CSV table of C-alpha atoms in Angstrom, one decimal:
chain,number,residue,atom,x,y,z
A,1,MET,CA,-15.1,-4.4,2.7
A,2,PRO,CA,-12.5,-1.5,2.9
A,3,ARG,CA,-14.7,0.1,5.6
A,4,THR,CA,-14.2,-3.0,7.8
A,5,PHE,CA,-10.7,-4.2,7.0
A,6,ASP,CA,-9.0,-1.0,5.6
A,7,SER,CA,-10.5,2.0,7.3
A,8,PRO,CA,-7.9,4.5,6.2
A,9,SER,CA,-8.6,3.8,2.6
A,10,TYR,CA,-12.3,4.0,3.2
A,11,THR,CA,-11.8,7.4,4.9
A,12,LEU,CA,-9.6,8.7,2.1
A,13,GLN,CA,-12.1,7.9,-0.7
A,14,THR,CA,-13.5,11.5,-0.1
A,15,PHE,CA,-10.5,12.8,-2.0
A,16,ILE,CA,-11.0,10.7,-5.1
A,17,PRO,CA,-13.1,12.3,-7.9
A,18,PRO,CA,-16.6,10.8,-8.0
A,19,SER,CA,-16.1,9.5,-11.5
A,20,ALA,CA,-13.3,7.2,-10.2
A,21,ARG,CA,-14.6,6.4,-6.8
A,22,ASP,CA,-16.2,3.1,-7.7
A,23,ALA,CA,-12.9,2.0,-9.3
A,24,TYR,CA,-11.0,3.1,-6.2
A,25,LEU,CA,-13.2,1.1,-3.9
A,26,ALA,CA,-13.0,-1.9,-6.2
A,27,ILE,CA,-9.2,-1.7,-6.2
A,28,ARG,CA,-9.0,-1.5,-2.4
A,29,ALA,CA,-11.5,-4.3,-2.0
A,30,PHE,CA,-9.4,-6.4,-4.3
A,31,ASN,CA,-6.4,-5.7,-2.2
A,32,VAL,CA,-8.2,-6.6,1.0
A,33,ASP,CA,-9.3,-10.0,-0.4
A,34,ILE,CA,-5.8,-10.8,-1.7
A,35,ALA,CA,-4.2,-9.9,1.6
A,36,ARG,CA,-6.7,-12.0,3.6
A,37,ILE,CA,-5.9,-15.2,1.7
A,38,ALA,CA,-3.1,-16.1,4.2
A,39,ASP,CA,-5.7,-16.1,7.0
A,40,SER,CA,-8.0,-18.6,5.3
A,41,VAL,CA,-5.8,-21.2,3.7
A,42,SER,CA,-4.5,-24.4,5.3
A,43,ASN,CA,-1.5,-25.2,3.1
A,44,PRO,CA,0.6,-23.8,0.2
A,45,THR,CA,-1.4,-25.7,-2.4
A,46,VAL,CA,-4.7,-24.2,-1.4
A,47,GLY,CA,-3.0,-20.7,-1.3
A,48,ALA,CA,-1.7,-21.1,-4.8
A,49,LEU,CA,-5.2,-22.2,-6.0
A,50,ARG,CA,-6.7,-19.1,-4.4
A,51,MET,CA,-4.2,-16.9,-6.1
A,52,GLN,CA,-4.9,-18.5,-9.5
A,53,PHE,CA,-8.6,-18.0,-8.8
A,54,TRP,CA,-7.9,-14.3,-8.5
A,55,ARG,CA,-5.9,-14.2,-11.7
A,56,ASP,CA,-8.8,-15.8,-13.5
A,57,THR,CA,-11.3,-13.5,-11.7
A,58,VAL,CA,-9.4,-10.3,-12.7
A,59,SER,CA,-9.1,-11.5,-16.3
A,60,LYS,CA,-12.8,-12.3,-16.7
A,61,SER,CA,-13.9,-9.2,-14.8
A,62,LEU,CA,-11.9,-6.8,-16.9
A,63,ALA,CA,-13.2,-8.6,-20.0
A,64,GLY,CA,-16.8,-7.8,-18.9
A,65,SER,CA,-17.7,-11.4,-17.7
A,66,PRO,CA,-17.0,-11.5,-14.0
A,67,PRO,CA,-17.6,-14.7,-12.0
A,68,LYS,CA,-20.1,-14.7,-9.1
A,69,GLU,CA,-17.6,-13.1,-6.8
A,70,PRO,CA,-18.5,-9.7,-5.2
A,71,VAL,CA,-15.1,-8.0,-5.8
A,72,GLY,CA,-15.0,-9.3,-9.4
A,73,VAL,CA,-18.5,-7.9,-10.1
A,74,LEU,CA,-17.4,-4.7,-8.5
A,75,LEU,CA,-14.3,-4.5,-10.7
A,76,ALA,CA,-16.4,-5.2,-13.9
A,77,HIS,CA,-19.0,-2.5,-12.9
A,78,ALA,CA,-16.3,0.0,-12.1
A,79,LEU,CA,-14.5,-0.5,-15.4
A,80,GLU,CA,-17.8,-0.2,-17.3
A,81,ASP,CA,-18.7,3.0,-15.4
A,82,LEU,CA,-15.2,4.4,-16.1
A,83,GLN,CA,-15.5,3.8,-19.8
A,84,TYR,CA,-18.9,5.5,-19.8
A,85,ARG,CA,-18.2,8.5,-17.5
A,86,SER,CA,-14.5,9.4,-18.3
A,87,GLU,CA,-12.6,9.4,-21.5
A,88,GLY,CA,-9.5,7.2,-21.2
A,89,GLY,CA,-10.3,5.7,-17.8
A,90,ARG,CA,-8.8,2.2,-17.6
A,91,LEU,CA,-7.7,-0.6,-15.2
A,92,ASN,CA,-4.4,-2.2,-16.2
A,93,LYS,CA,-4.7,-6.0,-16.0
A,94,SER,CA,-0.9,-6.4,-15.7
A,95,TRP,CA,-0.9,-4.3,-12.6
A,96,PHE,CA,-3.5,-6.4,-10.9
A,97,LEU,CA,-1.5,-9.5,-11.7
A,98,ARG,CA,1.7,-7.9,-10.4
A,99,VAL,CA,-0.1,-7.4,-7.0
A,100,ILE,CA,-1.3,-11.0,-7.0
A,101,ASN,CA,2.1,-12.5,-8.0
A,102,THR,CA,4.0,-10.4,-5.4
A,103,ARG,CA,1.6,-11.3,-2.6
A,104,GLU,CA,1.8,-15.0,-3.6
A,105,GLN,CA,5.6,-14.8,-3.2
A,106,TYR,CA,5.2,-13.9,0.4
A,107,LEU,CA,2.0,-15.8,1.1
A,108,HIS,CA,3.4,-17.9,3.9
A,109,ASN,CA,5.5,-15.4,5.7
A,110,ALA,CA,8.7,-15.9,3.6
A,111,PRO,CA,11.2,-13.4,5.0
A,112,TYR,CA,12.4,-10.4,3.0
A,113,PRO,CA,16.1,-11.1,2.3
A,114,THR,CA,17.0,-7.4,2.4
A,115,LEU,CA,15.5,-4.0,3.0
A,116,ALA,CA,15.7,-3.4,-0.7
A,117,ALA,CA,13.6,-6.5,-1.3
A,118,LEU,CA,11.0,-5.1,1.1
A,119,GLU,CA,11.0,-1.9,-1.0
A,120,THR,CA,10.4,-3.9,-4.1
A,121,TYR,CA,7.5,-5.7,-2.4
A,122,ALA,CA,6.0,-2.3,-1.5
A,123,GLU,CA,6.5,-1.0,-5.0
A,124,ASN,CA,4.8,-4.0,-6.6
A,125,THR,CA,1.8,-3.9,-4.2
A,126,TYR,CA,1.0,-0.5,-2.6
A,127,SER,CA,2.6,1.7,-5.2
A,128,THR,CA,0.9,-0.4,-7.9
A,129,LEU,CA,-2.5,0.2,-6.2
A,130,LEU,CA,-1.8,3.9,-6.5
A,131,TYR,CA,-0.9,3.5,-10.2
A,132,LEU,CA,-4.2,1.7,-10.8
A,133,THR,CA,-6.1,4.5,-9.1
A,134,LEU,CA,-4.3,7.2,-11.1
A,135,SER,CA,-5.1,5.4,-14.4
A,136,ALA,CA,-8.8,5.3,-13.4
A,137,LEU,CA,-9.0,9.2,-13.0
A,138,PRO,CA,-7.7,9.0,-15.9
A,139,LEU,CA,-4.2,10.4,-15.4
A,140,THR,CA,-1.0,9.2,-17.0
A,141,SER,CA,1.9,11.3,-15.9
A,142,VAL,CA,5.5,10.5,-15.1
A,143,THR,CA,5.5,13.0,-12.2
A,144,ALA,CA,2.3,11.7,-10.6
A,145,ASP,CA,3.5,8.1,-11.0
A,146,HIS,CA,6.9,9.1,-9.5
A,147,LEU,CA,5.2,10.6,-6.4
A,148,ALA,CA,2.9,7.5,-6.1
A,149,SER,CA,6.0,5.2,-6.2
A,150,HIS,CA,7.6,6.9,-3.2
A,151,ILE,CA,4.3,7.2,-1.2
A,152,GLY,CA,3.4,3.6,-2.0
A,153,LYS,CA,6.8,2.3,-0.9
A,154,ALA,CA,6.4,4.1,2.4
A,155,ALA,CA,2.8,2.8,2.8
A,156,GLY,CA,3.9,-0.8,2.0
A,157,ILE,CA,6.8,-0.7,4.4
A,158,VAL,CA,4.6,0.6,7.2
A,159,ALA,CA,1.9,-2.0,6.5
A,160,VAL,CA,4.6,-4.7,7.0
A,161,LEU,CA,5.6,-3.1,10.3
A,162,ARG,CA,2.0,-2.8,11.5
A,163,GLY,CA,1.4,-6.5,10.8
A,164,LEU,CA,4.5,-7.7,12.7
A,165,PRO,CA,2.8,-8.2,16.1
A,166,LEU,CA,-0.1,-10.2,14.5
A,167,LEU,CA,2.4,-12.4,12.7
A,168,ALA,CA,4.7,-12.9,15.7
A,169,PHE,CA,1.7,-13.7,17.9
A,170,PRO,CA,-1.2,-14.7,15.6
A,171,PRO,CA,-4.7,-14.7,17.1
A,172,PRO,CA,-7.1,-17.6,16.5
A,173,PRO,CA,-8.0,-18.0,12.8
A,174,ASN,CA,-10.5,-15.6,11.3
A,175,HIS,CA,-11.1,-13.8,14.6
A,176,HIS,CA,-9.4,-10.5,13.8
A,177,SER,CA,-9.7,-7.6,11.5
A,178,ASN,CA,-6.9,-6.8,9.1
A,179,ASN,CA,-7.8,-3.1,9.6
A,180,ALA,CA,-4.5,-2.5,11.4
A,181,ALA,CA,-2.3,-4.7,9.2
A,182,LEU,CA,-2.8,-5.0,5.5
A,183,GLY,CA,0.7,-6.1,5.0
A,184,GLY,CA,2.3,-8.6,2.7
A,185,THR,CA,1.3,-11.7,4.6
A,186,LEU,CA,-1.5,-11.4,7.1
A,187,GLY,CA,-1.7,-14.2,9.7
A,188,THR,CA,-0.4,-17.6,9.1
A,189,PRO,CA,-2.0,-20.7,7.6
A,190,ALA,CA,-5.1,-21.8,9.6
A,191,GLY,CA,-3.7,-25.2,10.4
A,192,SER,CA,-0.5,-24.0,12.0
A,193,ARG,CA,-0.7,-20.4,13.2
A,194,GLN,CA,3.0,-20.4,14.0
A,195,GLY,CA,4.6,-17.0,14.8
A,196,ALA,CA,7.0,-15.4,12.3
A,197,VAL,CA,9.1,-12.2,12.2
A,198,THR,CA,9.1,-10.6,8.7
A,199,LEU,CA,11.7,-7.9,9.2
A,200,PRO,CA,14.3,-7.9,6.5
A,201,LEU,CA,17.0,-10.4,7.3
A,202,ASP,CA,19.9,-7.9,6.6
A,203,VAL,CA,18.4,-5.5,9.1
A,204,MET,CA,17.9,-8.3,11.7
A,205,VAL,CA,21.5,-9.3,11.4
A,206,GLU,CA,22.8,-5.8,11.6
A,207,SER,CA,20.7,-5.1,14.7
A,208,GLY,CA,21.3,-8.5,16.3
A,209,VAL,CA,17.7,-9.6,16.2
A,210,LYS,CA,16.9,-13.3,16.4
A,211,GLU,CA,13.4,-14.5,15.5
A,212,GLU,CA,13.2,-17.0,18.4
A,213,GLN,CA,14.0,-14.2,20.9
A,214,VAL,CA,11.2,-12.0,19.4
A,215,LEU,CA,8.8,-14.9,19.7
A,216,ARG,CA,9.7,-15.5,23.3
A,217,GLN,CA,10.3,-12.0,24.6
A,218,GLY,CA,8.2,-9.8,22.3
A,219,ALA,CA,9.1,-6.1,22.7
A,220,GLU,CA,12.0,-6.9,25.0
A,221,ALA,CA,13.9,-8.9,22.4
A,222,PRO,CA,17.4,-7.5,22.0
A,223,GLY,CA,17.9,-5.2,19.0
A,224,LEU,CA,14.2,-5.3,18.0
A,225,ARG,CA,13.6,-1.5,18.4
A,226,ASP,CA,16.8,-0.7,16.5
A,227,ALA,CA,15.6,-2.9,13.6
A,228,VAL,CA,12.2,-1.4,13.6
A,229,PHE,CA,13.8,2.1,13.7
A,230,THR,CA,15.9,1.2,10.6
A,231,VAL,CA,12.9,0.0,8.6
A,232,ALA,CA,10.7,2.9,9.7
A,233,THR,CA,13.4,5.3,8.7
A,234,ARG,CA,13.4,3.9,5.2
A,235,ALA,CA,9.6,4.5,5.0
A,236,ASN,CA,10.0,8.0,6.3
A,237,ASP,CA,12.8,8.7,3.7
A,238,HIS,CA,10.3,8.0,0.9
A,239,LEU,CA,7.8,10.4,2.4
A,240,ILE,CA,10.6,13.1,2.8
A,241,THR,CA,11.5,12.5,-0.9
A,242,ALA,CA,7.9,13.0,-2.0
A,243,ARG,CA,7.6,16.2,0.0
A,244,GLU,CA,10.8,17.5,-1.5
A,245,MET,CA,9.5,16.8,-5.0
A,246,LEU,CA,6.3,18.7,-4.2
A,247,LYS,CA,8.3,21.6,-2.7
A,248,ASN,CA,10.6,21.8,-5.8
A,249,LEU,CA,7.6,21.8,-8.1
A,250,SER,CA,5.8,24.6,-6.2
A,251,ALA,CA,9.1,26.6,-6.5
A,252,GLY,CA,9.1,26.1,-10.3
A,253,GLN,CA,12.0,23.7,-10.2
A,254,SER,CA,12.4,20.1,-11.4
A,255,VAL,CA,11.5,17.3,-9.0
A,256,GLY,CA,15.2,16.6,-8.5
A,257,HIS,CA,15.7,13.1,-9.7
A,258,GLU,CA,14.5,10.7,-12.4
A,259,PHE,CA,11.7,8.2,-12.0
A,260,GLU,CA,13.5,4.8,-11.7
A,261,HIS,CA,10.6,2.8,-13.1
A,262,GLN,CA,10.1,4.9,-16.2
A,263,ASP,CA,9.8,2.8,-19.4
A,264,GLU,CA,9.0,-0.3,-17.4
A,265,GLU,CA,5.7,-2.1,-18.3
A,266,GLY,CA,2.8,0.2,-17.5
A,267,HIS,CA,5.1,3.3,-17.4
A,268,GLU,CA,5.3,4.2,-21.0
A,269,TYR,CA,4.6,7.9,-21.6
A,270,THR,CA,3.9,10.2,-24.5
A,271,ALA,CA,5.9,13.4,-24.8
A,272,ARG,CA,3.2,15.3,-22.9
A,273,GLN,CA,2.8,12.7,-20.2
A,274,SER,CA,6.6,12.7,-19.6
A,275,SER,CA,6.9,16.5,-19.8
A,276,THR,CA,9.4,18.0,-17.3
A,277,GLY,CA,7.8,21.4,-17.7
A,278,THR,CA,6.9,22.7,-14.3
A,279,GLN,CA,3.4,24.0,-15.3
A,280,ALA,CA,2.4,20.6,-16.8
A,281,GLN,CA,3.8,18.7,-13.9
A,282,ASN,CA,1.9,20.9,-11.4
A,283,GLU,CA,-1.3,20.4,-13.3
A,284,ASP,CA,-0.9,16.7,-13.3
A,285,VAL,CA,-0.1,16.6,-9.6
A,286,GLY,CA,-3.1,18.8,-8.9
A,287,ARG,CA,-5.4,16.4,-10.7
A,288,GLY,CA,-4.1,13.4,-9.0
A,289,PHE,CA,-3.4,14.7,-5.5
A,290,GLY,CA,-6.3,12.9,-3.9
A,291,VAL,CA,-4.7,9.6,-4.9
A,292,LEU,CA,-1.6,10.6,-2.9
A,293,MET,CA,-3.5,10.9,0.4
A,294,PRO,CA,-2.2,7.6,1.9
A,295,ALA,CA,1.0,9.6,2.6
A,296,VAL,CA,-1.0,11.3,5.4
A,297,ALA,CA,-2.1,8.1,7.0
A,298,THR,CA,1.4,6.7,6.7
A,299,SER,CA,3.0,9.7,8.3
A,300,LEU,CA,0.6,9.8,11.2
A,301,TRP,CA,1.4,6.2,12.0
A,302,LEU,CA,5.1,6.8,11.8
A,303,ASP,CA,4.7,9.7,14.2
A,304,LYS,CA,2.9,7.4,16.7
A,305,LEU,CA,5.7,4.8,16.3
A,306,GLN,CA,8.3,7.4,17.1
A,307,LYS,CA,6.3,8.5,20.2
A,308,ALA,CA,6.2,4.8,21.3
A,309,ASP,CA,10.0,4.7,21.1
A,310,PHE,CA,9.7,2.2,18.2
A,311,ASP,CA,8.1,-0.4,20.4
A,312,ILE,CA,6.1,-2.2,17.7
A,313,PHE,CA,4.0,-4.0,20.2
A,314,LYS,CA,2.4,-0.9,21.8
A,315,PRO,CA,-1.4,-1.4,21.6
A,316,GLU,CA,-2.0,2.2,20.5
A,317,LEU,CA,-0.2,1.4,17.2
A,318,ARG,CA,-3.1,-0.9,16.3
A,319,THR,CA,-5.9,1.6,16.9
A,320,ARG,CA,-7.7,3.7,14.3
A,321,GLU,CA,-6.3,7.2,13.7
A,322,TRP,CA,-9.0,9.6,14.7
A,323,ARG,CA,-7.0,12.6,13.3
A,324,LEU,CA,-6.9,11.2,9.8
A,325,PRO,CA,-10.0,12.9,8.3
A,326,TRP,CA,-9.0,16.5,9.3
A,327,LYS,CA,-5.3,16.0,8.7
A,328,ALA,CA,-6.0,14.6,5.3
A,329,TYR,CA,-8.4,17.6,4.6
A,330,TRP,CA,-5.7,20.0,5.7
A,331,ALA,CA,-3.1,18.3,3.5
A,332,TYR,CA,-5.4,18.1,0.5
A,333,SER,CA,-6.5,21.7,0.7
A,334,ARG,CA,-2.9,23.0,0.9
A,335,ARG,CA,-1.4,20.4,-1.5
A,336,LYS,CA,1.0,19.3,1.1
A,337,ILE,CA,1.7,15.8,2.5
């Protein structure tokens, strides 16, 4: 499933240790299935029922009794394999539920009130997918989680930008791949297929963007490129922050700022796991570096967006990135993103 609907994640599995690769693919397949619900439901009630189905599926799968659902079976198998092959490997149920609950909140293209709300969405979905993968290695580290938080936020914001053209001008139901847009709300309910613009409302107001003008004029809508630039800049800021953290660590310095989600659910650490010693932090980051490779795919897409002068409707922004395999290999071998 990731190969068809999320090719960057499928490509980047190469950098995940073999012992955690089944878990990685299960996590990504789960994300694809949850993201595709908006394409297949006809009304909010059906959407809510599908989300509840996935809550039940996750609970049963992680308890070792999956329903006859391919992704559920894959999750159960991955967890069993983790427990057999790696000491301490786990899949946190609360993190899966966080992804489901957040995607349900934006299931029918509800707008993001602010840019900060979009960041929260990205943290609760794409960053959380990275936390799940780190825990499957297994690796529990405040520094690795901190990097994953910034990279996940960047990836989540970019996913929403990539999905904007498909949401504004949705194709016929079930006739497109989500390969280019695994954002928060993919497509619209099958019965309506009405266009929507999911840029943060505060950014739209500041840039003078009106939804009806985007739906009528597309790329020529007044202020649209400015709004896209503002949102893309926030994603790039998170990548810059992650790079600065890695640079500081390699120089024997602290990462520069505290992890804002430390002590939240799922982010409780022992003294060793929360160590601020540079050697321990570098060891943790080295072990988990393959999980951070979505930073490369995100950066490549942002570069293409800049070359397109922030015209989000440019067709080349929805094509596969042929440079990703060797760019990711270069980044992984040099421990740079």
